[in-house]
mmCIF file of C-alpha atoms (C1' of nucleotides) in Angstrom:
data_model
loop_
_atom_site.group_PDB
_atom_site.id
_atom_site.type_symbol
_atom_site.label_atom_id
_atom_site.label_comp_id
_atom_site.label_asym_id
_atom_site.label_seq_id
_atom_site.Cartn_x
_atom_site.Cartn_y
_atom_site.Cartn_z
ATOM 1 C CA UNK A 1 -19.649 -2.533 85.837
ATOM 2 C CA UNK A 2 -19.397 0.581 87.615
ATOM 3 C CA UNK A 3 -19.313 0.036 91.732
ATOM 4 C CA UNK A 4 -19.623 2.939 94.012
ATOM 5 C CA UNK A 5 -18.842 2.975 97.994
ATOM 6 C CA UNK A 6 -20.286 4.993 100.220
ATOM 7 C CA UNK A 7 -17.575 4.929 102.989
ATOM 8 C CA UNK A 8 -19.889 6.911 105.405
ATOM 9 C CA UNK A 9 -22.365 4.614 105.081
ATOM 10 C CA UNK A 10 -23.293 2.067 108.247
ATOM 11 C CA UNK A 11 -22.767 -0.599 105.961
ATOM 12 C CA UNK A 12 -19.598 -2.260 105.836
ATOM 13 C CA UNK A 13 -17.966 -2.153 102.831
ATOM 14 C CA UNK A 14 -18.213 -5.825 101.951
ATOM 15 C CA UNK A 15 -21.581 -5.686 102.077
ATOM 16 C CA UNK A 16 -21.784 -2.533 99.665
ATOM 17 C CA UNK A 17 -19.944 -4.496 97.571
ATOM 18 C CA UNK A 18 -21.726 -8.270 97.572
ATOM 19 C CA UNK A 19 -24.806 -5.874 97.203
ATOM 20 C CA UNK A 20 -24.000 -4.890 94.021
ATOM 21 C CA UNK A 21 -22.570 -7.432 92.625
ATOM 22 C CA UNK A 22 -25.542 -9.197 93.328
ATOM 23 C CA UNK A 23 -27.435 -6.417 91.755
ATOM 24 C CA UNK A 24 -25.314 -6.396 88.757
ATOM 25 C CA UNK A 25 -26.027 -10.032 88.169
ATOM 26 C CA UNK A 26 -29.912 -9.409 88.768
ATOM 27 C CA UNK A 27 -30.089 -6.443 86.144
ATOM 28 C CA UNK A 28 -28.273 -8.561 83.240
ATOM 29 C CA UNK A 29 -25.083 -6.116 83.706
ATOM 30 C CA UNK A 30 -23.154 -8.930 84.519
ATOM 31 C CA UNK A 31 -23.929 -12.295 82.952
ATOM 32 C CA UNK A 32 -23.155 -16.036 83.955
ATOM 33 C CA UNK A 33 -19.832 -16.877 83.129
ATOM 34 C CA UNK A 34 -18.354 -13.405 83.456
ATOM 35 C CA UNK A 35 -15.137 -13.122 84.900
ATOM 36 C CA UNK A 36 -14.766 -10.541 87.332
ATOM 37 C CA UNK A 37 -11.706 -8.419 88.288
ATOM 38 C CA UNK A 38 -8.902 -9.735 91.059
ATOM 39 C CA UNK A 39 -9.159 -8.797 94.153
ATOM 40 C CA UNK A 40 -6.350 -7.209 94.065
ATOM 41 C CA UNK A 41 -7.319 -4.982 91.012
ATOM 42 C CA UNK A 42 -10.749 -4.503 92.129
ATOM 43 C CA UNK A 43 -9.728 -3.981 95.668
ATOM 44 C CA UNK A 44 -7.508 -1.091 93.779
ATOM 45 C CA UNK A 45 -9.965 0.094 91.970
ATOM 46 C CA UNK A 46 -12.218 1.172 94.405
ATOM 47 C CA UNK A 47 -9.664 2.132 97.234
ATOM 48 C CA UNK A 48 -9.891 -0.512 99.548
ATOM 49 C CA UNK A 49 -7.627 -3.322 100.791
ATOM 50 C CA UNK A 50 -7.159 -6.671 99.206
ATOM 51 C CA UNK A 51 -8.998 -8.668 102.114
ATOM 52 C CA UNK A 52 -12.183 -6.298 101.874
ATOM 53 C CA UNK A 53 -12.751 -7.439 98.687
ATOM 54 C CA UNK A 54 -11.616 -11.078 99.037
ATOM 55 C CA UNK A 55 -14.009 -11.175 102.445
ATOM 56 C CA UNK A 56 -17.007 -10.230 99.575
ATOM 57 C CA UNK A 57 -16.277 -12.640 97.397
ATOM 58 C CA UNK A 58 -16.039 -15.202 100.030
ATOM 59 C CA UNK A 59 -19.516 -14.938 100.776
ATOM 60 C CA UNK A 60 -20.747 -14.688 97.612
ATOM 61 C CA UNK A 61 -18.682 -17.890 96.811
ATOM 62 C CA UNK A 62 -20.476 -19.667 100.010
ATOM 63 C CA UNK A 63 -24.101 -18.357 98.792
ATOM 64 C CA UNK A 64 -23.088 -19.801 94.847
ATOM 65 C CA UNK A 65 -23.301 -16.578 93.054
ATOM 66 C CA UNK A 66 -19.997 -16.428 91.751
ATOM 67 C CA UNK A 67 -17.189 -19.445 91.289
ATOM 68 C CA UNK A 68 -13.626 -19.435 91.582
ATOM 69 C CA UNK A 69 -12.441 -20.995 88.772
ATOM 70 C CA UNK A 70 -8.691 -22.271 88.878
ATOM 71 C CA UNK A 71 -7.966 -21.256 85.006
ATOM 72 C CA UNK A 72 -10.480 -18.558 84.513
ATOM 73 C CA UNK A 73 -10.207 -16.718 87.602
ATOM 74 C CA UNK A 74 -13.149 -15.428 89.508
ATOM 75 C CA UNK A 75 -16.759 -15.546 87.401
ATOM 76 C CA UNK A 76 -20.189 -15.387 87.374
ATOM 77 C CA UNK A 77 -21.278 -18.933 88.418
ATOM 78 C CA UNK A 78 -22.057 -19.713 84.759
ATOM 79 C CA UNK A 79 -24.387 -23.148 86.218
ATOM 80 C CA UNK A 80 -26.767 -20.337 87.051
ATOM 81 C CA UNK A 81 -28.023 -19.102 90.342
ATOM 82 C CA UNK A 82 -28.735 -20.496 93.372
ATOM 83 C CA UNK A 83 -32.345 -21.306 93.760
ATOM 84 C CA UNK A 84 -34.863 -19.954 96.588
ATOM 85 C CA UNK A 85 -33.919 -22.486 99.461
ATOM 86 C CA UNK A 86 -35.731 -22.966 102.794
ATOM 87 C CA UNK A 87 -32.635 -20.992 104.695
ATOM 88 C CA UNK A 88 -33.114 -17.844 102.155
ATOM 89 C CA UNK A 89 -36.830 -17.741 102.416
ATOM 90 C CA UNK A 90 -36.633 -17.494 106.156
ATOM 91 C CA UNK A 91 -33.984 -14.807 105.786
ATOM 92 C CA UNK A 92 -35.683 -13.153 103.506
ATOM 93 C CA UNK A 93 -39.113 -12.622 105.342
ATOM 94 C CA UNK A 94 -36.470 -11.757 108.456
ATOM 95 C CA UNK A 95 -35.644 -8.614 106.275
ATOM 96 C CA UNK A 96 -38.779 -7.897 105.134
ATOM 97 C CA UNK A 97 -40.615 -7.668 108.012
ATOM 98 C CA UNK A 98 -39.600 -5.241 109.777
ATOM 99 C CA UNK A 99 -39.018 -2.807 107.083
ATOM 100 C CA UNK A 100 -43.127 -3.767 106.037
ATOM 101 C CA UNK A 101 -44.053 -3.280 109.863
ATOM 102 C CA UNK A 102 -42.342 0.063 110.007
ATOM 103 C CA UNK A 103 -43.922 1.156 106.743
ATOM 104 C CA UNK A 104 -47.686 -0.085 108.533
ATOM 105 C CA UNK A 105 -46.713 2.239 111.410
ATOM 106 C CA UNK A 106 -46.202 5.425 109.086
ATOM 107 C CA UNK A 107 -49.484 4.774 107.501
ATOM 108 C CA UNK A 108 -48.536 3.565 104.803
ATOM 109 C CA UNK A 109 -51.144 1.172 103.010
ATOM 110 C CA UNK A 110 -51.073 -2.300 100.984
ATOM 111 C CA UNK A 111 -50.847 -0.978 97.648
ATOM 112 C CA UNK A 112 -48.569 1.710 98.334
ATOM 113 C CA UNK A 113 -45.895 -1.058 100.166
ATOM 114 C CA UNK A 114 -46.311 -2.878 96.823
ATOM 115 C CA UNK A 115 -46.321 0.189 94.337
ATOM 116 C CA UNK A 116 -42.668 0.634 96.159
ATOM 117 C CA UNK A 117 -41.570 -2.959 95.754
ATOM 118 C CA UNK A 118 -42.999 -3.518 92.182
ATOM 119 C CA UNK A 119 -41.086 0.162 91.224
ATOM 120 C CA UNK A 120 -37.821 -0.894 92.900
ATOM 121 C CA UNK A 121 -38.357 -4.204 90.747
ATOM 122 C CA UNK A 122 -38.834 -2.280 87.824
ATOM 123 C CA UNK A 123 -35.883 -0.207 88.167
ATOM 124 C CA UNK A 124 -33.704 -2.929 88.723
ATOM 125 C CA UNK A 125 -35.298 -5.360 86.238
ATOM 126 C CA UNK A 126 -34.657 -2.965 83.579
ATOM 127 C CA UNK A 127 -31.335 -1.646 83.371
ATOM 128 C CA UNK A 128 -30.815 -4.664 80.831
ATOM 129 C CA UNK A 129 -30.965 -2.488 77.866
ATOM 130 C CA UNK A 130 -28.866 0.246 79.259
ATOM 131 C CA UNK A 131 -25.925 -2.058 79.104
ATOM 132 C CA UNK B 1 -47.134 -8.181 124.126
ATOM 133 C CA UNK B 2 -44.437 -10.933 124.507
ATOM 134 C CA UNK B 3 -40.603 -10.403 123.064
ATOM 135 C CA UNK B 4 -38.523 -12.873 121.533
ATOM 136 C CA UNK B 5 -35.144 -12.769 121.867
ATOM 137 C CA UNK B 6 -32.447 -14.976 119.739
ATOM 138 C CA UNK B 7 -29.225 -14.363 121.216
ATOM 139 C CA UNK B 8 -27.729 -16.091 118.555
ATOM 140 C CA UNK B 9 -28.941 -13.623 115.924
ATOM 141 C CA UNK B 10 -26.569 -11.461 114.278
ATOM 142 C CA UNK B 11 -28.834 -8.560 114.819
ATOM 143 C CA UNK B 12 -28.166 -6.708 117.674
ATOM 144 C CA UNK B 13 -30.636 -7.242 120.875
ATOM 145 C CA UNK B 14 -31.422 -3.450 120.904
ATOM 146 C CA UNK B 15 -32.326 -4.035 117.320
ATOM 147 C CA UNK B 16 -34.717 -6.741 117.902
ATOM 148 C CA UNK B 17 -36.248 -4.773 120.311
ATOM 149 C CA UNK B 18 -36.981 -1.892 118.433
ATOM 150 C CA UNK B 19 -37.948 -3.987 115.671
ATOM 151 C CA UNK B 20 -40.241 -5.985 117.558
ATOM 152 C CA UNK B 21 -42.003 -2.931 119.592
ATOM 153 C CA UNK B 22 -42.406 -1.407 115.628
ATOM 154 C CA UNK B 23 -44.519 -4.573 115.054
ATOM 155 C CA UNK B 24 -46.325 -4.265 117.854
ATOM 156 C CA UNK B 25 -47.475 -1.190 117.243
ATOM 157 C CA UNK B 26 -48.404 -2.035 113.430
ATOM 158 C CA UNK B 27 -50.050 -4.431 114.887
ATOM 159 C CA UNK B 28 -52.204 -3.140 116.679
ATOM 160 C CA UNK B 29 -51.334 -5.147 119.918
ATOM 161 C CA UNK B 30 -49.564 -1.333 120.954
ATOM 162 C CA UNK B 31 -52.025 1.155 121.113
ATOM 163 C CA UNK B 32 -51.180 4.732 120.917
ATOM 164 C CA UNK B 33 -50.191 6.626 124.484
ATOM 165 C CA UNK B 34 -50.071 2.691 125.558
ATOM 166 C CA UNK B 35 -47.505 2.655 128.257
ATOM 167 C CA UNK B 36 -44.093 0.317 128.164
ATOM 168 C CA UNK B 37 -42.294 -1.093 130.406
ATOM 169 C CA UNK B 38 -39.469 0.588 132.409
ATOM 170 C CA UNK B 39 -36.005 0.198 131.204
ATOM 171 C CA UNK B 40 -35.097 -1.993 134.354
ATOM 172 C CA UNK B 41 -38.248 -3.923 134.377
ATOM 173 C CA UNK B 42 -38.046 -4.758 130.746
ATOM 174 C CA UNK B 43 -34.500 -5.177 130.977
ATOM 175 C CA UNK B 44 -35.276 -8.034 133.465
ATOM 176 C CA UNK B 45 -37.950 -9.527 131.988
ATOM 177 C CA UNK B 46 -35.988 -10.101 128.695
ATOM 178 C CA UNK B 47 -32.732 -10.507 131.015
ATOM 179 C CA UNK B 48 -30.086 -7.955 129.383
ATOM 180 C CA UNK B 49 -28.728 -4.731 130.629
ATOM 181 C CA UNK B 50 -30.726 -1.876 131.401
ATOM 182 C CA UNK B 51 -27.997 -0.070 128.775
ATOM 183 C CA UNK B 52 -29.446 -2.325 126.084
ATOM 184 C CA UNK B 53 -33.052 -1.607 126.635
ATOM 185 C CA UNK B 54 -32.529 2.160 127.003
ATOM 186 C CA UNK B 55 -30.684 2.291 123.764
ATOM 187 C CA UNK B 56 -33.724 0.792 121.910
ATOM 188 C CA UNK B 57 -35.655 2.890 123.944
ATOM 189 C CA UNK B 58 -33.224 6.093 122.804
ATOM 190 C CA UNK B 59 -33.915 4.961 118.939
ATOM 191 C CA UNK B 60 -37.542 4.728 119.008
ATOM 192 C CA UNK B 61 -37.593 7.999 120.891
ATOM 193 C CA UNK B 62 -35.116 9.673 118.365
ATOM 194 C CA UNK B 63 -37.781 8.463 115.267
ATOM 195 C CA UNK B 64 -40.802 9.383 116.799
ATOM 196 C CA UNK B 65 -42.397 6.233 117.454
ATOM 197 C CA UNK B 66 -42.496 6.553 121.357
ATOM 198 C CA UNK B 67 -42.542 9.539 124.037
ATOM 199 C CA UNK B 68 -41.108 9.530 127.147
ATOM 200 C CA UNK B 69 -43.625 11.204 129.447
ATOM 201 C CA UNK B 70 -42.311 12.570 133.667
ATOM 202 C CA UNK B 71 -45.369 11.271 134.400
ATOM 203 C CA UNK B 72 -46.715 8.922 132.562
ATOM 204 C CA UNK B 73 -43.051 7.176 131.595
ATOM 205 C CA UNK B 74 -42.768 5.482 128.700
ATOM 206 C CA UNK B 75 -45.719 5.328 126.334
ATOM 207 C CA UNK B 76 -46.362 4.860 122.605
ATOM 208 C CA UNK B 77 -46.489 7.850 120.861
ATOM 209 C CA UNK B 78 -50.146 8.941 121.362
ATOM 210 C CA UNK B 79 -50.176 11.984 118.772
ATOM 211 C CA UNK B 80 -49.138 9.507 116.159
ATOM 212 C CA UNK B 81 -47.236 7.895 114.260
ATOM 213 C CA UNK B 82 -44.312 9.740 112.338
ATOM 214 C CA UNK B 83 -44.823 10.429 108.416
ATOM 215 C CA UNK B 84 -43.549 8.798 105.198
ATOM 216 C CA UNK B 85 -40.776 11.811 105.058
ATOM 217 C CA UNK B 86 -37.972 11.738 102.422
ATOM 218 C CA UNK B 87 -35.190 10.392 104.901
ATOM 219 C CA UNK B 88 -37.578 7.411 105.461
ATOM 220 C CA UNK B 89 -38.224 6.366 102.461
ATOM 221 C CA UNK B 90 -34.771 6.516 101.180
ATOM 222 C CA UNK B 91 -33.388 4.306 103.935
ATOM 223 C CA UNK B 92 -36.415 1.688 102.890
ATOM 224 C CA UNK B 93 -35.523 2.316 99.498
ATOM 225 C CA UNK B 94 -32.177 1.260 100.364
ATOM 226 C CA UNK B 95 -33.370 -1.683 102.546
ATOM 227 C CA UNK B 96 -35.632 -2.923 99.800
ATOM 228 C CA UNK B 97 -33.339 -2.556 97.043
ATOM 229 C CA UNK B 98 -30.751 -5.066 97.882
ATOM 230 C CA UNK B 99 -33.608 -7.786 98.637
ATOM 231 C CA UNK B 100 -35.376 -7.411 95.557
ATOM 232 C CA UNK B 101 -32.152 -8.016 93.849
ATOM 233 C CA UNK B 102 -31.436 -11.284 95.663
ATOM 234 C CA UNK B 103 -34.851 -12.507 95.126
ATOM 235 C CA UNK B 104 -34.456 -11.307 91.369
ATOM 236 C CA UNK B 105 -31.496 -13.502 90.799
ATOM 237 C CA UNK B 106 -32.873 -16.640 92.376
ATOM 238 C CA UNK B 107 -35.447 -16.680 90.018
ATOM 239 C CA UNK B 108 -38.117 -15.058 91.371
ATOM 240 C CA UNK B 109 -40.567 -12.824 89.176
ATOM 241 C CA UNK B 110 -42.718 -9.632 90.210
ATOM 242 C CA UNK B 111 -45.878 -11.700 91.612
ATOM 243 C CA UNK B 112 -43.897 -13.963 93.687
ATOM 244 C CA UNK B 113 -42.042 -11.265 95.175
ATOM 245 C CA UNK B 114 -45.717 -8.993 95.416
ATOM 246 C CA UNK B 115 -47.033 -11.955 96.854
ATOM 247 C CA UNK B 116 -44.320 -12.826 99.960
ATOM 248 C CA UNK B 117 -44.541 -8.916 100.479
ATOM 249 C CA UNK B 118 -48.536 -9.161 100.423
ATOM 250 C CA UNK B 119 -48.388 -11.802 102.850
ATOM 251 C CA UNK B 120 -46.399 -10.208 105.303
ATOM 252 C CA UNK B 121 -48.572 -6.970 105.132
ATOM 253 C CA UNK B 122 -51.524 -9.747 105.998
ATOM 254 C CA UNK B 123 -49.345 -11.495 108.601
ATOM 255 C CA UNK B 124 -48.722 -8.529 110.649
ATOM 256 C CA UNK B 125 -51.878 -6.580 110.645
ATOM 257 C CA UNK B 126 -54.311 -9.933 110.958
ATOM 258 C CA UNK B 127 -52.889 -9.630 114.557
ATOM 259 C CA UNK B 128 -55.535 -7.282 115.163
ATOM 260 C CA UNK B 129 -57.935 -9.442 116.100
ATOM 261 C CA UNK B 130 -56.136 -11.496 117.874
ATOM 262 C CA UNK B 131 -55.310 -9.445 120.729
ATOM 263 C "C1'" DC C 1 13.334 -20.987 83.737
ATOM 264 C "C1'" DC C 2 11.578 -16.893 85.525
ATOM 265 C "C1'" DA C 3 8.788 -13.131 86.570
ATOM 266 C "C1'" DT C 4 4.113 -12.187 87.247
ATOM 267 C "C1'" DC C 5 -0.369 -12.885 88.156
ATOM 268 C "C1'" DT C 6 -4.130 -15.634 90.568
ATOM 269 C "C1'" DG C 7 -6.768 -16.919 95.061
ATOM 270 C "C1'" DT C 8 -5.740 -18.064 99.729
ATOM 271 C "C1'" DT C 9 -3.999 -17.907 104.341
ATOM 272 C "C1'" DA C 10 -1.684 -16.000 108.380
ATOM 273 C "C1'" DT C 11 -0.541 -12.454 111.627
ATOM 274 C "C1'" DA C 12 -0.826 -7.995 113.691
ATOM 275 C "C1'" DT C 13 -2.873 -3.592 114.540
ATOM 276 C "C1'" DT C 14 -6.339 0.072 114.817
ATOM 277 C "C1'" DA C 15 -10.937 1.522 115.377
ATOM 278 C "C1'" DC C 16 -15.583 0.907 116.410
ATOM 279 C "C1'" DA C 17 -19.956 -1.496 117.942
ATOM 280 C "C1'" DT C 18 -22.106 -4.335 121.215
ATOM 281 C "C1'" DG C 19 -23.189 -5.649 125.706
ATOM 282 C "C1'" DT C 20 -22.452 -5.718 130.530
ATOM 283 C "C1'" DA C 21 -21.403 -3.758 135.179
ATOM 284 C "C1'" DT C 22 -21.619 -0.308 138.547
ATOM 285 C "C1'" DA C 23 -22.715 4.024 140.017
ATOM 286 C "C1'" DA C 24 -24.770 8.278 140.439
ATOM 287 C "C1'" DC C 25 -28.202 12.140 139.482
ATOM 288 C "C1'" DA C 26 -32.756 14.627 139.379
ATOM 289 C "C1'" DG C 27 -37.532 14.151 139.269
ATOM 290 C "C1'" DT C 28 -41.834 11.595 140.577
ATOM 291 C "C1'" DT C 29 -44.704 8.774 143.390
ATOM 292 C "C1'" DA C 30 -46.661 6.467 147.345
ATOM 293 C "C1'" DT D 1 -38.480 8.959 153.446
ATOM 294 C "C1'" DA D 2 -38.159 5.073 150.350
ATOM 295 C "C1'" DA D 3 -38.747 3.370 145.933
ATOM 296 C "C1'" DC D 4 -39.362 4.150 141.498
ATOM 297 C "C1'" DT D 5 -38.636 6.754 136.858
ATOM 298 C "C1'" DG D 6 -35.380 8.112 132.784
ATOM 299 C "C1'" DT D 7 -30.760 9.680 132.119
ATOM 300 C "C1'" DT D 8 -25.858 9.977 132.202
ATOM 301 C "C1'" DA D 9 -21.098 8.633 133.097
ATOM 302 C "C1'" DT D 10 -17.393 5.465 133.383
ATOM 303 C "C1'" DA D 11 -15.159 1.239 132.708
ATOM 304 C "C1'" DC D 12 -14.488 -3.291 130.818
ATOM 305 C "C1'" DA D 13 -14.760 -7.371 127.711
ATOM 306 C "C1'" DT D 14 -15.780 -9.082 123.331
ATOM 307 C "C1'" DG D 15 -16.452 -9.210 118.503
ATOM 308 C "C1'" DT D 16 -16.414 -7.048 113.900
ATOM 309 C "C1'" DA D 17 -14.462 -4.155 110.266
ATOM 310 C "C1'" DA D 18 -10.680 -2.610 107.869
ATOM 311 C "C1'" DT D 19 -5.996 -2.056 107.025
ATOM 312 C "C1'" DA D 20 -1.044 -3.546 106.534
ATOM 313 C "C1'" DT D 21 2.371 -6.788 105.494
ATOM 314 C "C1'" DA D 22 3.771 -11.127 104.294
ATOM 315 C "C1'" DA D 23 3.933 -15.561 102.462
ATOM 316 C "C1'" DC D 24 2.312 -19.791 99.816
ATOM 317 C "C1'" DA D 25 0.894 -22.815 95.768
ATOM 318 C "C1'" DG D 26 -0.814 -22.862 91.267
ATOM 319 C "C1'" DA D 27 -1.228 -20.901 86.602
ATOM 320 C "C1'" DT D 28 0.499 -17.908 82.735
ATOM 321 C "C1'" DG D 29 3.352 -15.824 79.256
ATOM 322 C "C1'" DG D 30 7.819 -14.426 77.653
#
DNA sequence: CCATCTGTTATATTACATGTATAACAGTTA
DNA sequence: TAACTGTTATACATGTAATATAACAGATGG
């Protein structure tokens, strides 16, 4: 999977990266049970040290999207993902909302808020038969 | 309007209060040219630096959403709200994106992810009548 | 056995963001 | 004149982000 960094970007770089992992693993581009690269070799990869990567994977080792298997390395979480808890619900509508109140305030109406969600969902949904 | 505070959010205090004044005025409890508190008052009130407040103040300023008048001080914009312009929507675009993938991978399909962003929409502008 | 890879941990350093504190300025208002 | 307004400047403390270097235990392949 191709992963590209925007290093001007206001988001740290961890966070560029758990996004797309994340993303990777919604689109079908990465599937459960695939290993992904080191941290030191992805960490190389993209130009960036050792504990920027290993920070990302951290977190997306707390959340359950990925494993650290012993043998195997670092992978997918092949069990499948981790399910829509209480904790990420709440976090969740703490995103949304003020990106949905903003979007109110520029006049934007109902359907158009969910003609951009349901497009987004769309693009992401299907880059499955790209790769 | 009343504002929350949750010092123990990782979001910044300036950003809850931008955040927060956004709903308000999607919400109808800000009217347009509406006046706002003073950067010491609401500074106070909340009970953070004056610095803090201004620099929300500074950001809502900077995006159009508020105008800072000799006279009048501080008051929602009253020509206004800013448009749906390009830069906006990418940065939602990019705010939405990673989201959508989370919810994606937790197992969530189109209507339940319509429907949470549906409700929110309702949430925030059923204020109306409440105030 | 040995070299090499794995994730993990520790320490130190640099840079930046956040928040507070204090002070001052110019303009407005009562 | 006194009190308020937004604004700006400076300084300080704290936390986060990112890098650099190093070391450790466990697993792997020659």
């Amino acid at each position: 999977m191709i992963i590209e960094l925007d290093l001007q970007s206001e988001l740290p770089i961890y966070t560029q990266l758990v996004n797309q992992i994340i993303e990777g693993i919604a689109s079908g581009q990465l599937q459960l049970g695939e290993p992904l690269p080191s941290v030191r070799s992805l960490a190389s990869d993209v130009g960036v040290n050792l504990h920027t990567v290993n920070k990302a994977y951290t977190l997306l080792k707390q959340e359950g999207y990925i494993q650290v298997h012993r043998q195997r390395g670092v992978v997918v979480h092949p069990d499948g993902m981790p399910p829509v808890t209480e904790s990420f619900s709440d976090k969740q509508h703490g995103e949304l909302r003020p990106i949905i109140a903003e979007a109110i305030c520029r006049g934007m109406d109902k359907a158009q808020i969910l003609g951009i969600v349901e497009g987004l969902y769309n693009e992401i949904t299907q880059k499955r038969e790209g790769n």
